[in-house]
Coordinates of C-alpha atoms in Angstrom, one line a residue:
M241 CA 77.9 -150.8 112.2
F242 CA 78.9 -147.6 110.4
N243 CA 82.2 -145.7 110.1
I244 CA 82.5 -141.9 110.5
K245 CA 84.8 -141.5 107.5
N246 CA 82.6 -143.6 105.2
H247 CA 79.2 -142.6 106.6
L248 CA 79.8 -139.0 107.6
P249 CA 76.3 -137.7 106.7
T250 CA 74.7 -140.4 108.8
F251 CA 77.0 -139.6 111.8
V252 CA 76.1 -135.9 111.5
C253 CA 72.4 -136.6 111.1
E254 CA 72.4 -138.7 114.3
L255 CA 74.3 -136.0 116.2
R256 CA 71.7 -133.4 115.1
R257 CA 68.9 -135.6 116.3
G258 CA 70.7 -136.2 119.6
T259 CA 70.6 -140.0 119.0
P260 CA 72.7 -141.9 121.6
M261 CA 75.6 -143.7 119.8
R262 CA 78.5 -145.8 120.8
V263 CA 81.7 -144.8 118.9
F264 CA 84.9 -146.8 118.8
S265 CA 88.4 -145.4 118.6
N266 CA 88.7 -146.5 114.9
G267 CA 85.6 -144.4 114.0
D268 CA 83.1 -147.3 113.9
F269 CA 79.7 -146.4 115.5
Y270 CA 76.2 -147.7 116.0
V271 CA 73.0 -146.4 117.5
L272 CA 72.2 -147.6 121.0
N273 CA 69.0 -149.6 121.4
F274 CA 66.3 -148.7 124.0
V275 CA 67.9 -150.9 126.8
Q276 CA 71.4 -149.5 126.3
K277 CA 70.1 -146.0 126.2
E278 CA 68.3 -146.4 129.5
M279 CA 71.3 -148.0 131.1
C280 CA 73.4 -145.0 130.1
H281 CA 71.0 -142.6 131.7
L282 CA 70.6 -144.8 134.8
F283 CA 74.3 -145.1 135.5
H284 CA 75.3 -141.6 134.3
L285 CA 77.4 -142.9 131.5
D286 CA 76.5 -140.2 128.9
C287 CA 79.5 -138.1 129.8
G288 CA 81.9 -140.9 129.2
R289 CA 80.2 -141.8 126.0
F290 CA 80.6 -138.3 124.6
V291 CA 84.2 -138.2 125.7
K292 CA 84.9 -141.4 123.7
T293 CA 83.0 -140.0 120.8
A294 CA 85.0 -136.8 120.9
K295 CA 88.3 -138.7 121.0
A296 CA 87.3 -140.9 118.1
F297 CA 86.3 -137.8 116.1
I298 CA 89.5 -136.0 116.9
R299 CA 91.3 -139.0 115.3
Q300 CA 89.2 -138.5 112.2
L301 CA 90.2 -134.9 112.1
E302 CA 93.9 -135.9 112.5
D303 CA 93.6 -138.2 109.5
L304 CA 91.9 -135.3 107.6
E305 CA 95.1 -133.3 107.7
S306 CA 96.5 -135.6 104.9
V307 CA 93.8 -134.4 102.6
N308 CA 94.9 -131.5 100.5
V309 CA 92.6 -128.5 100.7
L310 CA 91.7 -127.1 97.2
F311 CA 91.5 -123.4 96.4
S312 CA 89.7 -123.4 93.1
N313 CA 86.1 -122.7 92.1
E314 CA 86.3 -125.3 89.3
N315 CA 87.1 -128.3 91.4
V316 CA 85.2 -130.1 94.2
Q317 CA 86.9 -131.0 97.4
E318 CA 87.9 -134.6 98.0
V319 CA 85.8 -134.6 101.2
N320 CA 83.0 -132.6 102.6
F321 CA 84.8 -130.4 105.1
R322 CA 81.7 -128.5 106.1
L323 CA 80.2 -131.7 107.5
Y324 CA 83.3 -132.3 109.6
I325 CA 83.0 -128.8 110.9
E326 CA 79.4 -129.3 111.8
A327 CA 80.0 -132.6 113.5
G328 CA 82.8 -131.0 115.6
E329 CA 80.6 -128.1 116.6
L330 CA 77.7 -130.4 117.6
L331 CA 80.1 -132.5 119.8
I332 CA 81.5 -129.3 121.4
E333 CA 77.9 -128.4 122.4
K334 CA 77.3 -131.8 123.9
L335 CA 80.6 -131.8 125.9
A336 CA 80.2 -128.2 127.1
V337 CA 77.5 -129.2 129.7
Y338 CA 80.0 -131.5 131.5
H339 CA 82.6 -130.2 133.8
N340 CA 84.8 -133.1 134.9
R341 CA 88.5 -133.2 134.0
N342 CA 88.2 -135.8 131.2
A343 CA 85.3 -134.0 129.5
R344 CA 87.1 -130.6 129.7
R345 CA 90.3 -132.1 128.2
A346 CA 88.3 -133.7 125.4
L347 CA 86.4 -130.5 124.8
L348 CA 89.6 -128.4 124.5
D349 CA 91.3 -130.9 122.2
L350 CA 88.2 -131.0 120.0
R351 CA 88.1 -127.2 119.9
R352 CA 91.7 -127.1 118.8
A353 CA 91.3 -129.7 116.1
T354 CA 88.1 -127.9 114.8
I355 CA 89.8 -124.5 114.8
A356 CA 92.8 -125.9 113.0
L357 CA 90.5 -127.2 110.2
K358 CA 88.9 -123.9 109.8
Y359 CA 92.2 -122.0 109.5
R360 CA 93.4 -124.6 107.1
L361 CA 90.3 -124.1 104.9
E362 CA 90.4 -120.3 105.1
S363 CA 87.4 -118.1 104.3
F364 CA 87.5 -119.3 100.7
N365 CA 86.3 -122.7 101.9
G366 CA 84.1 -121.5 104.7
G367 CA 86.8 -121.3 107.4
Y368 CA 88.9 -118.6 109.1
D369 CA 91.5 -116.2 107.7
P370 CA 94.4 -114.8 109.8
E371 CA 93.7 -111.2 110.7
A372 CA 95.9 -108.2 111.1
P373 CA 97.9 -108.5 114.4
N374 CA 95.4 -108.0 117.3
E375 CA 96.9 -105.7 119.9
E376 CA 94.7 -106.9 122.7
M377 CA 95.4 -110.6 121.9
Y378 CA 99.1 -109.8 121.5
H379 CA 99.4 -108.2 125.0
Q380 CA 97.5 -111.0 126.7
L381 CA 99.7 -113.5 124.9
L382 CA 102.8 -111.5 125.8
H383 CA 101.9 -111.6 129.5
A384 CA 101.2 -115.3 129.4
A385 CA 104.5 -116.0 127.6
Q386 CA 106.5 -113.9 130.1
V387 CA 105.0 -115.8 133.0
W388 CA 105.7 -119.1 131.3
K389 CA 109.3 -118.3 130.4
H390 CA 110.1 -117.3 134.0
T391 CA 109.2 -120.9 135.1
Q392 CA 111.5 -122.6 132.5
A393 CA 115.0 -123.6 133.8
I394 CA 116.1 -124.1 130.2
F395 CA 116.3 -120.3 129.6
P396 CA 119.3 -118.5 131.3
E397 CA 117.7 -115.2 130.1
K398 CA 114.1 -114.9 131.3
R399 CA 113.2 -111.8 129.3
L400 CA 111.4 -112.2 126.0
T401 CA 113.7 -111.6 123.0
K402 CA 112.8 -109.7 119.9
E403 CA 112.4 -113.1 118.1
D404 CA 110.0 -114.2 120.8
E405 CA 107.9 -111.1 120.4
N406 CA 107.8 -111.6 116.6
Q407 CA 106.6 -115.1 117.1
L408 CA 103.9 -114.0 119.4
K409 CA 102.8 -111.1 117.2
E410 CA 102.4 -113.5 114.3
A411 CA 100.4 -115.9 116.5
S412 CA 98.1 -113.0 117.6
R413 CA 96.7 -112.9 114.0
Y414 CA 94.9 -116.2 114.8
T415 CA 92.3 -114.8 117.2
F416 CA 90.2 -118.0 117.7
F417 CA 93.3 -120.0 118.4
I418 CA 94.7 -117.6 120.9
K419 CA 91.4 -117.4 122.8
L420 CA 91.6 -121.2 123.1
L421 CA 95.3 -121.1 124.1
L422 CA 94.7 -118.6 126.9
D423 CA 92.0 -121.0 128.3
D424 CA 94.1 -124.1 127.9
E425 CA 97.3 -124.3 130.0
E426 CA 98.4 -127.6 128.4
L427 CA 98.1 -126.1 124.9
A428 CA 99.9 -122.9 126.0
D429 CA 102.8 -124.9 127.3
S430 CA 103.1 -126.9 124.1
F431 CA 102.8 -123.8 122.0
F432 CA 105.4 -121.8 123.9
L433 CA 107.9 -124.7 123.7
W434 CA 107.4 -124.8 120.0
A435 CA 107.4 -121.0 119.4
L436 CA 109.7 -119.6 122.1
R437 CA 112.1 -122.5 122.9
D438 CA 112.4 -124.1 119.4
H439 CA 111.5 -120.9 117.4
I440 CA 109.6 -122.9 114.8
A441 CA 107.0 -121.1 112.6
V442 CA 103.7 -120.9 114.3
R443 CA 101.4 -121.4 111.3
P444 CA 102.0 -125.2 111.0
F445 CA 101.3 -125.5 114.8
I446 CA 98.0 -123.8 114.4
E447 CA 96.8 -125.3 111.1
F448 CA 98.3 -128.8 111.3
P449 CA 98.3 -129.9 115.0
H450 CA 98.7 -133.6 114.3
N451 CA 101.7 -133.0 112.0
Q452 CA 103.1 -130.7 114.6
W453 CA 102.7 -133.5 117.1
K454 CA 104.7 -135.8 114.7
M455 CA 107.5 -133.3 114.5
N456 CA 107.9 -133.6 118.3
R457 CA 107.2 -137.3 118.4
Y458 CA 109.8 -138.2 115.9
A459 CA 112.5 -135.8 117.2
L460 CA 112.3 -133.4 114.3
N461 CA 111.4 -130.3 116.3
G462 CA 115.0 -129.9 117.5
R463 CA 116.3 -130.3 114.0
L464 CA 113.9 -127.7 112.7
S465 CA 114.9 -125.4 115.4
R466 CA 118.6 -125.9 114.6
R467 CA 117.9 -124.8 111.0
G468 CA 116.1 -121.7 112.1
G469 CA 112.6 -123.0 112.4
R470 CA 111.3 -122.0 109.0
D471 CA 111.9 -125.3 107.1
L472 CA 108.4 -126.6 107.9
R473 CA 106.2 -124.6 105.6
V474 CA 102.5 -124.3 104.8
Q475 CA 102.4 -123.7 101.1
K476 CA 99.9 -123.5 98.2
I477 CA 101.1 -125.4 95.1
Q478 CA 99.6 -126.1 91.7
G479 CA 98.5 -129.7 91.8
E480 CA 96.7 -132.0 89.4
T481 CA 93.3 -130.8 90.6
G482 CA 94.2 -127.1 91.1
L483 CA 95.7 -125.0 93.8
E484 CA 96.3 -127.1 96.9
K485 CA 97.4 -126.3 100.4
V486 CA 100.2 -128.6 101.6
L487 CA 102.8 -128.9 104.4
T488 CA 106.4 -129.3 103.2
L489 CA 109.8 -130.3 104.5
P490 CA 113.1 -130.1 102.5
F491 CA 114.5 -133.4 101.3
E492 CA 118.0 -133.1 99.9
G493 CA 117.3 -129.4 99.2
K494 CA 113.9 -129.8 97.6
P495 CA 110.5 -129.1 99.4
V496 CA 108.3 -132.2 99.6
N497 CA 104.7 -132.5 100.7
I498 CA 104.7 -134.6 103.8
L499 CA 100.9 -134.9 104.4
D500 CA 100.7 -138.3 102.6
E501 CA 102.8 -140.7 104.6
S502 CA 102.7 -143.3 101.8
R503 CA 104.6 -141.0 99.5
S504 CA 108.0 -142.5 98.4
I505 CA 111.2 -140.5 98.5
L506 CA 114.3 -141.6 96.6
F507 CA 117.5 -140.4 98.3
K508 CA 121.0 -140.4 97.1
G509 CA 122.4 -143.9 96.7
N510 CA 119.1 -145.1 95.3
Y511 CA 117.8 -145.4 98.8
G512 CA 114.0 -145.3 98.8
L513 CA 111.7 -144.7 101.8
T514 CA 108.2 -143.6 102.4
I515 CA 107.4 -140.6 104.5
K516 CA 106.2 -143.0 107.2
E517 CA 109.5 -144.9 107.1
V518 CA 111.4 -141.6 107.3
Y519 CA 109.6 -140.8 110.5
E520 CA 110.5 -144.3 111.8
V521 CA 114.2 -143.7 111.2
F522 CA 114.1 -140.5 113.3
D523 CA 112.0 -142.2 115.9
H524 CA 114.6 -144.9 116.2
K525 CA 117.5 -142.5 116.8
R526 CA 117.0 -142.9 120.5
I527 CA 118.6 -146.4 119.9
E528 CA 120.8 -146.0 116.9
A529 CA 121.9 -143.3 114.4
G530 CA 120.0 -144.6 111.4
N531 CA 120.7 -143.7 107.7
L532 CA 119.0 -140.3 107.7
E533 CA 119.9 -136.9 109.2
Y534 CA 118.7 -133.3 109.1
M535 CA 121.4 -131.1 107.7
E536 CA 121.6 -127.8 105.7
E537 CA 119.7 -129.3 102.8
G538 CA 117.1 -130.8 105.1
I539 CA 116.7 -134.6 105.4
I540 CA 119.5 -136.4 103.6
N541 CA 120.9 -139.9 103.3
W542 CA 123.7 -139.8 106.0
N543 CA 124.7 -142.0 108.8
A544 CA 126.2 -139.9 111.6
H545 CA 128.1 -142.9 113.1
H546 CA 129.5 -144.4 109.9
W547 CA 130.2 -141.0 108.2
G548 CA 128.7 -142.0 104.9
Y549 CA 125.6 -142.5 103.0
W550 CA 123.8 -145.8 102.4
D551 CA 124.2 -147.3 98.9
A552 CA 121.1 -149.4 98.4
D553 CA 122.7 -151.1 95.4
L554 CA 125.9 -152.1 97.1
Q555 CA 124.2 -152.7 100.5
D556 CA 127.0 -150.8 102.2
Y557 CA 128.0 -147.3 103.2
Q558 CA 129.9 -144.9 100.9
R559 CA 132.1 -143.6 103.6
I560 CA 134.3 -140.4 103.8
D561 CA 137.8 -141.0 102.4
F562 CA 140.2 -139.9 105.1
E563 CA 143.1 -140.1 102.7
K564 CA 141.9 -137.0 100.7
N565 CA 143.4 -133.7 101.5
N566 CA 140.9 -131.5 103.5
W567 CA 138.6 -134.5 103.8
W568 CA 136.3 -132.6 106.1
N569 CA 135.1 -130.5 103.1
D570 CA 133.3 -133.7 101.9
L571 CA 131.2 -133.8 105.0
P572 CA 127.6 -132.6 104.5
V573 CA 127.2 -129.1 106.0
L574 CA 125.3 -128.9 109.3
E575 CA 125.0 -125.2 109.5
R576 CA 126.5 -122.0 108.1
L577 CA 126.7 -119.0 110.4
S578 CA 127.1 -115.3 109.7
L579 CA 129.9 -113.6 111.6
Q580 CA 127.3 -112.1 114.0
Q581 CA 125.7 -115.5 114.6
A582 CA 129.1 -117.1 115.2
R583 CA 130.0 -114.4 117.7
N584 CA 126.6 -114.8 119.5
T585 CA 127.1 -118.5 119.7
F586 CA 130.8 -119.0 120.3
G587 CA 132.1 -115.7 121.6
H588 CA 132.8 -112.1 120.6
H589 CA 136.5 -112.9 120.1
L590 CA 135.7 -114.1 116.6
T591 CA 136.5 -111.8 113.7
G592 CA 135.7 -114.0 110.7
V593 CA 139.4 -114.9 110.2
E594 CA 140.4 -117.3 112.9
W595 CA 139.1 -120.8 113.4
N596 CA 137.2 -121.7 116.6
L597 CA 137.1 -124.9 118.7
A598 CA 134.4 -125.0 121.4
L599 CA 134.0 -127.5 124.2
T600 CA 130.3 -127.9 124.7
S601 CA 128.2 -129.4 127.5
S602 CA 124.5 -130.1 127.4
R603 CA 122.3 -131.2 130.3
V604 CA 118.7 -131.5 131.4
H605 CA 119.2 -131.2 135.2
Q606 CA 120.6 -128.0 136.6
D607 CA 123.1 -129.7 138.9
L608 CA 125.8 -132.4 138.8
N609 CA 123.4 -135.2 137.9
F610 CA 125.2 -137.5 135.4
V611 CA 121.9 -138.6 133.8
D612 CA 121.1 -136.7 130.5
A613 CA 124.4 -134.9 130.4
H614 CA 126.8 -134.9 127.5
G615 CA 130.1 -133.3 126.3
Y616 CA 131.1 -132.7 122.7
L617 CA 133.0 -130.3 120.4
S618 CA 132.1 -127.8 117.7
I619 CA 134.7 -126.6 115.3
S620 CA 134.0 -123.5 113.2
I621 CA 135.9 -122.8 109.9
P622 CA 136.0 -119.3 108.4
Q623 CA 134.9 -119.2 104.7
G624 CA 136.7 -116.0 103.8
D625 CA 133.6 -113.9 103.6
G626 CA 133.1 -113.5 107.3
S627 CA 130.8 -116.6 107.6
Y628 CA 131.6 -119.9 109.3
L629 CA 130.9 -123.6 108.6
V630 CA 130.2 -125.4 111.8
Y631 CA 130.9 -129.1 112.5
T632 CA 129.9 -130.7 115.7
L633 CA 131.4 -134.0 116.8
G634 CA 131.0 -136.2 119.8
K635 CA 131.9 -139.7 121.1
F636 CA 129.1 -142.3 121.3
T637 CA 128.5 -146.0 121.4
F638 CA 127.0 -147.4 118.2
T639 CA 123.7 -148.3 120.0
F640 CA 122.1 -146.7 123.0
P641 CA 120.2 -148.2 125.9
E642 CA 116.4 -147.8 125.4
T643 CA 115.6 -147.1 129.1
L644 CA 117.3 -145.6 132.2
V645 CA 117.3 -149.0 133.8
Q646 CA 119.2 -150.5 131.0
A647 CA 121.7 -147.7 131.1
L648 CA 122.3 -148.1 134.9
L649 CA 122.6 -151.9 134.6
N650 CA 125.4 -151.5 132.1
I651 CA 127.0 -148.4 133.6
G652 CA 130.3 -150.2 134.0
E653 CA 130.4 -151.9 130.6
T654 CA 133.0 -151.1 128.0
A655 CA 131.4 -150.8 124.5
E656 CA 132.5 -150.3 120.9
A657 CA 132.5 -146.5 120.1
T658 CA 132.5 -144.1 117.2
V659 CA 132.7 -140.4 116.7
A660 CA 129.3 -138.9 115.6
Y661 CA 128.9 -136.2 113.0
P662 CA 126.8 -134.4 113.7
D663 CA 126.6 -135.0 117.5
E664 CA 122.9 -135.7 118.3
N665 CA 122.9 -133.2 121.1
V666 CA 123.0 -130.2 118.8
Y667 CA 119.3 -130.9 118.1
Y668 CA 118.4 -131.2 121.8
T669 CA 116.4 -128.0 122.5
H670 CA 115.2 -129.5 125.8
R671 CA 118.8 -129.4 127.2
R672 CA 120.6 -126.3 128.3
K673 CA 124.0 -125.8 126.7
T674 CA 127.2 -124.0 127.6
R675 CA 130.4 -123.5 125.7
Y676 CA 134.1 -122.9 126.3
S677 CA 135.6 -121.6 123.1
Y678 CA 139.1 -121.4 121.9
A679 CA 140.2 -119.2 118.9
I680 CA 142.7 -121.4 117.0
N681 CA 144.7 -121.0 113.9
E682 CA 144.5 -123.2 110.8
K683 CA 147.4 -125.3 111.9
E684 CA 145.7 -126.2 115.2
G685 CA 142.4 -126.8 113.3
R686 CA 144.1 -129.3 111.0
R687 CA 145.7 -130.9 114.0
F688 CA 142.3 -131.4 115.4
F689 CA 140.9 -133.0 112.3
E690 CA 143.9 -135.3 112.1
S691 CA 143.2 -136.4 115.6
V692 CA 139.6 -137.1 114.8
K693 CA 140.6 -139.0 111.7
R694 CA 142.8 -141.3 113.8
D695 CA 139.8 -142.1 116.1
M696 CA 137.5 -142.7 113.1
L697 CA 140.0 -145.2 111.6
L698 CA 140.2 -146.9 115.0
S699 CA 136.4 -147.0 115.1
R700 CA 136.2 -148.6 111.7
E701 CA 138.6 -151.3 113.0
G702 CA 136.6 -151.8 116.2
N703 CA 139.4 -150.4 118.4
L704 CA 137.7 -147.3 119.8
I705 CA 135.9 -147.8 123.1
Y706 CA 133.4 -146.0 125.2
Q707 CA 133.0 -146.4 129.0
I708 CA 130.7 -144.1 130.9
E709 CA 132.9 -143.7 133.9
S710 CA 136.3 -143.5 132.2
D711 CA 136.5 -143.2 128.4
N712 CA 133.3 -141.2 128.0
C713 CA 132.1 -138.3 125.8
A714 CA 133.5 -135.6 128.1
K715 CA 137.0 -137.1 128.3
W716 CA 137.1 -137.5 124.5
A717 CA 136.1 -133.9 123.9
Y718 CA 138.7 -132.7 126.5
D719 CA 141.5 -134.8 125.1
K720 CA 140.8 -133.6 121.5
L721 CA 140.9 -130.0 122.7
V722 CA 144.2 -130.5 124.4
E723 CA 145.7 -132.3 121.4
A724 CA 144.7 -129.3 119.2
V725 CA 145.7 -126.3 121.4
G726 CA 148.1 -127.7 123.9
Q727 CA 147.8 -128.7 127.6
F728 CA 149.2 -125.4 128.7
R729 CA 146.2 -123.5 127.4
V730 CA 143.6 -125.9 128.9
P731 CA 142.8 -126.1 132.6
E732 CA 141.2 -129.0 134.3
I733 CA 137.5 -128.8 133.4
Y734 CA 135.6 -132.0 133.7
T735 CA 137.3 -134.1 136.4
M736 CA 135.6 -134.7 139.8
P737 CA 135.1 -137.6 142.3
F738 CA 132.3 -139.9 141.2
L739 CA 130.5 -139.5 144.6
D740 CA 130.3 -135.7 144.2
S741 CA 127.7 -136.3 141.5
E742 CA 124.2 -135.3 142.4
P743 CA 121.8 -137.9 141.1
D744 CA 118.1 -138.0 142.0
G745 CA 115.6 -140.6 142.9
V746 CA 116.9 -144.0 144.3
L747 CA 120.5 -143.2 143.3
K748 CA 120.5 -140.2 145.5
T749 CA 119.8 -142.4 148.5
V750 CA 122.5 -144.9 147.4
F751 CA 125.0 -142.1 147.1
K752 CA 124.1 -140.8 150.5
M753 CA 124.5 -144.2 152.1
I754 CA 127.9 -144.7 150.5
K755 CA 129.1 -141.2 151.6
S756 CA 128.0 -142.0 155.2
L757 CA 130.6 -144.8 155.3
P758 CA 134.1 -144.3 156.6
E759 CA 136.2 -142.6 154.0
G760 CA 138.4 -145.6 153.5
W761 CA 135.4 -147.7 152.6
Q762 CA 133.8 -145.4 150.0
I763 CA 136.0 -146.2 147.0
P764 CA 135.9 -150.0 147.5
V765 CA 132.1 -150.0 147.9
T766 CA 131.7 -147.9 144.8
T767 CA 133.9 -150.1 142.7
C768 CA 132.3 -153.2 144.0
I769 CA 128.9 -151.9 142.9
H770 CA 130.3 -151.0 139.5
F771 CA 131.7 -154.5 139.2
F772 CA 128.3 -156.0 139.4
L773 CA 127.0 -153.3 137.0
G774 CA 129.3 -154.4 134.2
G775 CA 132.7 -153.2 135.4
Y776 CA 134.2 -156.6 134.7
K777 CA 133.0 -156.5 131.1
G778 CA 135.6 -155.4 128.6
R779 CA 136.9 -155.5 125.1
L780 CA 140.1 -156.7 123.5
I781 CA 141.4 -154.0 121.2
I782 CA 144.6 -153.4 119.2
E783 CA 146.6 -150.4 120.6
N784 CA 150.0 -149.6 119.3
S785 CA 150.1 -153.0 117.5
Q786 CA 149.5 -154.8 120.8
A787 CA 146.3 -156.6 122.0
I788 CA 145.1 -154.9 125.2
W789 CA 142.2 -155.7 127.4
K790 CA 140.1 -152.6 128.2
S791 CA 137.6 -152.6 131.0
L792 CA 136.7 -150.4 134.0
T793 CA 138.5 -152.7 136.4
H794 CA 141.8 -151.9 134.4
H795 CA 141.3 -148.2 134.6
S796 CA 142.5 -145.6 137.1
F797 CA 138.8 -145.2 138.1
W798 CA 139.2 -148.4 140.0
E799 CA 141.8 -146.7 142.2
D800 CA 140.4 -143.2 142.7
T801 CA 136.8 -143.2 141.2
V802 CA 137.6 -139.9 139.4
I803 CA 135.3 -139.2 136.4
F804 CA 134.9 -136.7 133.6
H805 CA 131.5 -135.1 134.2
P806 CA 130.1 -133.0 131.4
S807 CA 128.2 -130.7 133.9
M808 CA 131.5 -129.7 135.5
L809 CA 131.9 -127.1 132.7
Y810 CA 128.8 -125.4 134.1
K811 CA 130.1 -125.6 137.6
Q812 CA 133.5 -124.1 136.6
Q813 CA 131.8 -121.2 134.9
E814 CA 129.3 -120.6 137.7
V815 CA 132.0 -120.3 140.4
G816 CA 134.2 -118.1 138.0
N817 CA 137.1 -120.5 137.5
I818 CA 136.8 -120.1 133.7
G819 CA 135.2 -117.8 131.3
R820 CA 133.3 -118.4 128.1
F821 CA 136.1 -118.1 125.5
V822 CA 139.8 -117.8 125.1
P823 CA 141.0 -115.3 122.4
S824 CA 143.8 -116.4 120.0
G825 CA 147.3 -115.7 121.3
I826 CA 148.0 -113.7 124.3
T827 CA 147.6 -109.9 124.0
L828 CA 150.0 -107.4 125.4
A829 CA 147.5 -106.5 128.1
V830 CA 147.2 -110.2 129.1
R831 CA 151.0 -110.5 129.2
T832 CA 151.1 -107.6 131.6
I833 CA 148.4 -109.1 133.8
L834 CA 150.2 -112.5 133.9
R835 CA 153.3 -110.7 135.4
F836 CA 151.1 -109.4 138.2
V837 CA 149.1 -112.6 138.9
S838 CA 151.8 -114.0 141.2
Q839 CA 151.6 -110.9 143.4
G840 CA 148.2 -111.9 144.7
E841 CA 144.6 -112.0 143.8
T842 CA 143.8 -108.6 145.4
F843 CA 146.3 -106.7 143.3
Y844 CA 145.1 -108.6 140.3
K845 CA 141.5 -107.5 140.9
K846 CA 142.6 -103.8 141.4
F847 CA 144.6 -104.0 138.2
I848 CA 141.6 -105.3 136.2
S849 CA 139.4 -102.6 137.7
Y850 CA 141.9 -100.0 136.7
L851 CA 142.2 -101.4 133.2
K852 CA 138.5 -101.4 132.8
S853 CA 138.3 -97.8 133.8
V854 CA 140.8 -96.6 131.2
T855 CA 139.6 -98.9 128.3
Y856 CA 135.9 -98.7 128.7
K857 CA 135.6 -96.8 125.4
F858 CA 137.4 -99.4 123.4
S859 CA 136.3 -102.8 122.1
L860 CA 139.4 -104.3 123.7
W861 CA 137.6 -104.4 127.0
E862 CA 134.8 -106.6 125.5
V863 CA 137.5 -109.2 124.9
L864 CA 139.2 -108.7 128.2
S865 CA 136.0 -108.9 130.2
Q866 CA 135.2 -112.3 128.7
S867 CA 138.8 -113.6 128.9
S868 CA 139.8 -112.2 132.3
L869 CA 138.0 -115.0 134.1
T870 CA 140.4 -117.4 132.4
L871 CA 143.3 -115.8 134.2
N872 CA 142.2 -117.5 137.4
E873 CA 142.5 -120.8 135.6
Y874 CA 145.9 -119.7 134.2
S875 CA 147.2 -118.9 137.7
R876 CA 146.1 -122.4 138.8
S877 CA 148.0 -124.1 136.0
K878 CA 151.7 -124.8 136.8
D879 CA 152.4 -125.5 133.1
L880 CA 151.2 -122.1 132.1
Q881 CA 153.1 -120.4 134.9
I882 CA 156.3 -122.0 133.7
A883 CA 155.6 -121.3 130.0
G884 CA 154.6 -117.7 130.9
N885 CA 157.7 -117.1 132.9
Q886 CA 159.9 -118.4 130.1
Q887 CA 158.2 -116.5 127.4
Y888 CA 157.4 -113.2 129.1
R889 CA 160.2 -112.8 131.6

């Protein structure tokens, strides 16, 4: 028994001879004897044997990514890369004669891994160099990208952006890779998600495919995307044996080579982890927050649920001190936006002076499905130079269900909650997001942070709860917005009857059956089902110095089944009930409009049309065109009508 890694020359020699071999997934192999060879021919097993050999060799090429490539005439490479290339090319020849699905998939994957190795080596080491942008390749890639983007629901805008085109132009320099991509639909989909949805640098995708897979596998792709997509870098550094090609990520502001997973990283608080353990922390975030997060400085020691870093010596968290003035300045920075970036994200009402508080909803499904939907808040603070610091916060339980079945079986349960900073959803590039922004003054911003502080103190005492159907993420976000800016400025956004949700699968059938019942039966049947799904489970908390039992059965949901649904923000904007942002204060033009609202919608529309015709040359209309939709919500709000009559009569 031999092993490919330890006996590479033998493996290549047998491939050259065409010797039948059996190769195991760990790289072990042996030469078949006469009987085994004849059995393979008799039962047409050669194709399957080559597919297994190719898969095993691809794993060897994946492991090879951890070996630094040297760029020096004075030093010898740690491994014989040329033999790996030869072995890959020989296997490609063997697989090319078979045309079934498994053989084609193995062939394409092997071609990608071999091409990646060649680009990693560059011509200096017998590989490929990127070329000048290839116009023919670029236009073929451009067409494929346009077709792909039109099929993706995640993109509200289907046209390719300038940033998209720049990504594709850079990719067109890698001719051999692009030829493969245009022949491999699965690879194209993966690449476009990486380059056009997440906007991460294309070079790591091409040269380090296994490490690119790790970024996706361990939920780091969304984090890289949030930071602009350029933190994952292919670099050449001076190592002990000469100039080496490495792949780096920032750890606490410093670039670190991540190719060796056994490498140890010492974080703040004397907290030490290997690269592999770092990956495991991010992998586990689907269940709990963990002690690492990806912020402005890259990967840092920070627990999003406890609002502190882990002190390995004290075996406890060093938490934010809420008694300090302006305590939010001690939070690690998630992102820093220029004025233009802030305007593009939160609304063109921003000038770099006012604060901004944005209600945000994210969802996977493009309807009122409550699965994979979430609501949270983003507060942006001006820095005096036109830029903004952005903090995103959302309500969560401390641990998450691992599967959809677990989530459904505990849909009625009341759990211990916290406020997460940052909210995990800011990294979800697979979810579509929409925002409803409010320009606020500093006083309102401080009021918001004071409200968050109260909730975090409750959480530390175990007195903050989360309940999917009542005290959920969307309700928390809505309540914090109302506390900050006042109820008279905020319309009903999230509330809807539970049975108006639009689940899929089995739940869709269940909903249809319940809604087919007489109206008087629907709420009792709904609450009965919730009872057996954990509605009776509750928690005893301290509220206003009194012990209170909190459960779904003790909530208004048990009477009317009304819920706060994150996707209702999309619905409200789609039907035109609300706009995208609300400017600070109420301008003279808006005051005038408010006086005419009561005279009827038709007159209101005529007035807006007239106003547009006389102000089209001025930036004022840019604000009014965005905020005018909010006048519909104002007219529906009795509180605002009363306030408006008193203030502007």
